[in-house]
Coordinates of C-alpha atoms in Angstrom, one line a residue:
M6 CA -0.4 0.0 0.0
A7 CA 1.1 3.6 -0.6
E8 CA 2.5 5.4 2.0
R9 CA 0.0 7.8 3.7
H10 CA 1.3 11.2 4.7
M11 CA -1.3 12.7 7.4
S12 CA -2.8 16.7 7.8
S13 CA -1.2 19.3 9.1
D14 CA -3.7 20.4 12.0
D15 CA -4.9 23.2 9.3
T16 CA -6.0 21.4 6.9
A17 CA -7.4 18.4 9.1
E18 CA -9.6 22.0 10.5
K19 CA -10.3 23.0 6.9
L20 CA -11.9 19.2 6.7
N21 CA -13.7 19.0 9.9
A22 CA -15.2 22.3 9.0
L23 CA -16.4 20.6 5.9
R24 CA -17.9 18.1 7.6
G25 CA -20.0 20.5 9.4
I26 CA -20.8 22.3 6.4
L27 CA -22.3 19.5 5.1
T28 CA -24.2 18.0 7.8
D29 CA -25.8 21.5 8.1
M30 CA -26.8 21.0 4.4
R31 CA -28.7 17.7 5.4
S32 CA -28.6 16.3 2.1
V33 CA -27.1 17.0 -1.5
L34 CA -26.7 17.0 -5.1
L35 CA -23.2 17.4 -5.9
A36 CA -22.1 18.5 -10.2
F37 CA -20.2 15.2 -10.4
S38 CA -17.3 15.4 -13.1
G39 CA -15.1 12.3 -11.2
G40 CA -12.4 14.9 -11.0
V41 CA -10.0 15.4 -8.0
D42 CA -12.2 17.5 -6.3
S43 CA -15.7 16.1 -6.8
T44 CA -14.3 13.2 -6.0
F45 CA -12.9 14.3 -2.8
L46 CA -16.3 16.1 -2.1
L47 CA -18.1 12.9 -3.0
K48 CA -16.2 10.9 -0.9
V49 CA -16.6 13.2 2.6
A50 CA -20.7 13.9 1.8
S51 CA -21.1 9.7 1.0
E52 CA -19.9 9.7 4.7
V53 CA -21.9 12.7 6.5
M54 CA -25.0 11.7 5.2
P55 CA -24.7 8.7 3.6
D56 CA -28.1 7.7 1.7
R57 CA -28.6 11.2 0.7
V58 CA -26.3 12.2 -1.6
L59 CA -27.0 12.0 -5.5
A60 CA -24.2 12.2 -7.6
V61 CA -25.2 14.0 -11.4
T62 CA -22.6 13.8 -14.2
A63 CA -23.1 16.3 -17.4
L64 CA -22.6 14.4 -20.8
S65 CA -21.3 16.6 -23.7
A66 CA -19.3 16.9 -26.6
T67 CA -17.4 19.3 -24.2
Y68 CA -16.8 16.2 -21.6
P69 CA -14.1 13.5 -22.5
Q70 CA -15.6 10.3 -23.1
E71 CA -13.4 8.1 -20.5
E72 CA -13.5 11.0 -18.1
H73 CA -17.0 10.4 -18.1
K74 CA -16.8 6.3 -17.4
K75 CA -14.2 6.9 -14.6
A76 CA -17.0 9.4 -13.0
C77 CA -19.1 6.3 -13.2
E78 CA -16.6 3.7 -11.9
M79 CA -15.8 6.5 -9.0
A80 CA -19.2 6.8 -7.7
R81 CA -19.3 2.6 -7.8
R82 CA -16.6 2.4 -5.6
L83 CA -18.0 4.8 -4.0
G84 CA -21.2 3.6 -3.0
V85 CA -23.4 6.8 -4.1
R86 CA -26.3 7.1 -6.3
H87 CA -24.9 8.5 -9.6
L88 CA -27.3 9.9 -12.7
S89 CA -25.7 10.8 -15.6
I90 CA -27.8 13.7 -17.7
S91 CA -27.0 14.8 -21.6
T92 CA -26.3 18.5 -22.0
D93 CA -25.9 20.4 -25.2
E94 CA -24.0 23.3 -24.8
L95 CA -23.3 23.5 -28.5
S96 CA -26.3 24.3 -29.1
D97 CA -26.4 27.6 -27.6
P98 CA -24.8 30.3 -29.9
N99 CA -24.5 32.2 -26.8
F100 CA -22.0 29.0 -25.6
A101 CA -20.7 28.3 -29.2
S102 CA -20.2 31.9 -30.1
N103 CA -17.0 31.2 -27.0
P104 CA -18.0 35.0 -25.6
V105 CA -15.6 35.8 -22.8
R106 CA -18.7 34.8 -20.4
R107 CA -18.7 31.6 -21.7
C108 CA -18.8 29.5 -19.4
Y109 CA -21.8 32.0 -17.2
F110 CA -24.2 30.2 -19.7
C111 CA -23.0 26.7 -20.0
K112 CA -23.2 27.1 -16.1
K113 CA -26.9 28.8 -16.3
A114 CA -28.4 25.8 -17.9
L115 CA -26.8 22.9 -16.0
F116 CA -27.5 24.4 -12.8
T117 CA -30.6 25.4 -13.4
R118 CA -31.3 21.7 -14.9
L119 CA -29.8 20.3 -11.8
R120 CA -31.8 22.2 -9.1
E121 CA -35.0 20.4 -11.0
I122 CA -33.4 17.2 -10.0
S123 CA -32.8 18.2 -6.6
A124 CA -36.5 19.6 -6.4
R125 CA -37.6 16.4 -7.8
E126 CA -35.6 14.1 -5.3
D127 CA -36.3 16.3 -2.2
L128 CA -32.7 17.1 -1.6
A129 CA -32.3 20.2 0.3
C130 CA -29.2 22.1 -1.9
V131 CA -27.2 21.4 -5.0
I132 CA -23.9 21.7 -4.6
D133 CA -20.4 22.4 -6.8
A134 CA -16.6 21.4 -6.1
S135 CA -15.2 24.8 -7.0
N136 CA -12.6 25.3 -4.4
L137 CA -10.4 28.1 -2.9
D138 CA -8.0 28.4 -5.8
D139 CA -10.4 28.5 -8.1
C140 CA -11.6 32.0 -6.4
S141 CA -7.9 33.6 -8.0
D142 CA -9.1 33.0 -11.1
Y143 CA -12.1 34.5 -13.8
R144 CA -15.0 32.3 -13.8
P145 CA -17.9 33.8 -14.9
G146 CA -19.7 30.1 -14.1
R147 CA -19.5 31.0 -10.4
E148 CA -21.4 34.0 -10.8
A149 CA -24.1 31.3 -12.7
A150 CA -23.9 28.9 -8.9
E151 CA -24.7 32.0 -7.0
E152 CA -27.6 33.3 -8.8
L153 CA -29.2 29.9 -8.5
G154 CA -27.8 29.2 -5.4
V155 CA -25.7 26.7 -5.3
R156 CA -23.2 26.5 -3.0
S157 CA -19.7 25.6 -2.7
P158 CA -18.5 23.1 0.2
L159 CA -15.2 23.5 -0.2
V160 CA -14.5 27.2 -0.7
E161 CA -16.8 27.7 2.3
A162 CA -14.1 25.0 4.3
R163 CA -11.3 27.5 2.3
L164 CA -9.5 24.2 1.0
T165 CA -7.6 24.3 -1.1
K166 CA -6.4 22.1 -4.1
A167 CA -2.8 20.9 -2.5
D168 CA -5.1 20.2 0.8
I169 CA -7.4 18.2 -1.0
R170 CA -4.6 16.1 -3.2
A171 CA -3.3 15.5 0.9
L172 CA -6.2 14.8 2.3
S173 CA -7.7 12.7 -0.7
R174 CA -4.6 10.7 -0.2
E175 CA -4.8 10.1 3.2
M176 CA -8.0 8.9 3.0
G177 CA -6.6 6.6 0.0
L178 CA -8.4 8.0 -3.0
P179 CA -6.8 7.4 -6.3
T180 CA -7.7 10.9 -7.5
W181 CA -5.3 12.3 -4.9
D182 CA -2.9 12.6 -7.9
Q183 CA -4.5 12.6 -11.0
P184 CA -3.7 15.3 -13.5
S185 CA -6.9 18.3 -13.1
M186 CA -9.5 18.3 -15.9
A187 CA -11.3 21.0 -17.3
C188 CA -14.0 21.3 -19.8
L189 CA -12.5 21.1 -23.5
A190 CA -13.7 24.2 -23.8
S191 CA -11.4 26.0 -22.3
R192 CA -8.8 25.2 -25.4
F193 CA -10.0 28.2 -27.1
P194 CA -9.2 31.1 -27.4
Y195 CA -11.9 33.5 -27.0
G196 CA -14.1 34.4 -30.1
E197 CA -13.1 31.4 -31.8
Q198 CA -16.7 29.1 -32.6
I199 CA -16.8 25.4 -30.9
T200 CA -17.6 23.6 -32.4
P201 CA -17.8 19.4 -31.6
E202 CA -14.7 18.8 -34.2
K203 CA -13.0 21.3 -32.9
L204 CA -13.6 19.3 -29.5
H205 CA -13.4 16.4 -30.5
R206 CA -9.6 17.0 -32.0
V207 CA -8.3 18.9 -28.8
E208 CA -9.6 15.5 -26.7
Q209 CA -7.6 13.0 -29.5
A210 CA -4.6 15.3 -28.9
E211 CA -4.2 15.1 -24.7
R212 CA -5.2 11.6 -25.2
M213 CA -2.4 11.2 -27.4
L214 CA 0.3 13.3 -25.3
R215 CA -1.0 11.4 -21.9
E216 CA -0.3 8.3 -23.3
L217 CA 3.4 9.6 -23.9
G218 CA 3.4 9.7 -20.5
L219 CA 3.8 13.9 -20.5
G220 CA 0.8 13.9 -17.2
Q221 CA -0.7 16.9 -16.5
V222 CA -1.1 18.7 -20.5
R223 CA -3.1 21.4 -22.0
V224 CA -3.7 21.3 -25.5
R225 CA -4.8 25.0 -26.4
S226 CA -5.9 25.2 -29.9
H227 CA -5.5 28.2 -32.1
G228 CA -7.0 27.7 -35.1
R229 CA -4.8 25.9 -37.2
L230 CA -1.9 25.9 -34.7
A231 CA -1.6 23.6 -31.4
R232 CA 0.4 25.2 -28.2
I233 CA 1.1 22.5 -25.9
E234 CA 1.4 23.5 -22.4
V235 CA 2.9 20.6 -19.8
D236 CA 4.3 21.0 -16.1
E237 CA 7.5 23.3 -16.4
A238 CA 9.6 20.9 -15.4
R239 CA 8.6 18.6 -18.2
V240 CA 9.2 21.4 -21.2
Q241 CA 12.2 19.7 -22.0
E242 CA 11.2 16.8 -22.5
L243 CA 8.7 17.7 -25.9
A244 CA 12.4 18.9 -27.2
M245 CA 13.7 15.0 -26.8
P246 CA 14.4 13.6 -30.9
G247 CA 11.8 11.1 -30.2
V248 CA 9.3 12.6 -28.2
R249 CA 9.5 15.7 -30.3
Q250 CA 9.0 13.6 -34.1
E251 CA 6.1 11.3 -32.2
V252 CA 4.4 14.4 -30.9
L253 CA 4.2 16.1 -34.4
R254 CA 3.7 12.9 -35.7
K255 CA 0.4 12.8 -34.0
L256 CA -0.4 16.4 -33.9
K257 CA -0.6 16.7 -37.6
S258 CA -2.2 13.9 -38.3
L259 CA -5.5 15.4 -36.1
G260 CA -5.3 18.2 -38.3
F261 CA -2.8 20.6 -36.9
V262 CA -0.7 22.6 -39.2
Y263 CA 2.0 23.7 -36.6
V264 CA 3.1 22.8 -33.6
T265 CA 4.4 24.8 -30.3
V266 CA 5.2 24.1 -26.8
D267 CA 4.2 27.1 -24.9
L268 CA 7.4 27.5 -22.7
E269 CA 5.7 28.5 -19.5
G270 CA 4.2 25.5 -18.7
Y271 CA 1.4 24.2 -17.9
R272 CA -1.0 26.6 -15.7
T273 CA -4.8 27.3 -15.1
G274 CA -6.9 29.8 -17.1
S275 CA -3.4 30.7 -19.3
L276 CA -6.0 31.7 -22.0
N277 CA -7.5 34.4 -19.4
E278 CA -4.6 36.3 -19.9
V279 CA -5.2 38.1 -22.9
L280 CA -8.0 39.8 -20.8
R281 CA -5.6 40.3 -17.6
S282 CA -3.3 41.8 -20.8
Q283 CA -5.9 43.9 -22.0
D284 CA -6.8 45.0 -19.2
S285 CA -3.5 46.1 -17.9
A286 CA -3.0 48.3 -21.2
D287 CA -6.0 50.1 -21.9
G288 CA -7.4 50.1 -18.4
E289 CA -10.9 49.2 -19.3
G290 CA -12.4 45.7 -19.4
G291 CA -14.6 43.1 -21.0
E292 CA -18.4 42.6 -22.3
D293 CA -20.1 45.6 -21.0
G294 CA -16.9 47.3 -19.1
A295 CA -16.8 44.8 -16.7
S296 CA -13.2 43.9 -15.9
P297 CA -12.8 40.2 -16.3
A298 CA -9.3 40.0 -14.9
R299 CA -10.8 41.5 -11.4
E300 CA -13.5 39.6 -12.1
A301 CA -12.8 36.8 -9.7
P302 CA -15.7 33.8 -8.2
K303 CA -16.9 35.7 -4.6

């Protein structure tokens, strides 16, 4: 069995706070992706309120098929009731046109549907697995959550991604060191139309790179150019002769004409950097004069 590391006193206090928050909720519907954060939250919720938890996974073109399979397996492993629903974000031009507030429209539709399911199932709260680190980036989906009364217990308990990984390891969850995942729509610059074909190409590209053992990876799609992000410590691996040729072959076989490596390495929300850059340059914000760079979730 892998060695387990006890959490710090501070992390243990946060875990106790999370348990208290969930206990007060009595029953929950969790928007469940099967990733690091939502698996940890589902585990704790299932311990706090057995038989009063429903995990719901939204399946669409923006969600990798392999991730859906993992989510189903994890829900079974934890013994939690699990429901998969189909969503079609691409049918909404507000989403498919990929505006700066794209995530707002997606989350508004999803959380509206989850509230309907929770009412039908007589569950007291709809929750998501946003963590405290998510509050430092531009995430308009948080606005939709607040409008619809969706709560984020991990944020309320002040749990960071590092806390969640440490606690997940202590609990024996296999997701503790799993690479962070995100909606595939996050691979495209704002304003570039999102299509099923583009989403599928990015999904295939990232799967190919993970099969090369690169771990945490993003393929940001800029038209016919693929910008690869991997952990900073592994950037140089992509320039190794055997690896470089294989990466070029695989990504060009998918239709990318140019393949480049981002020397800054993987970081969440890298496509939001253009918003911060614009905000600094002209003193203005994004849509309707708002400042996306400062519009962090509350």
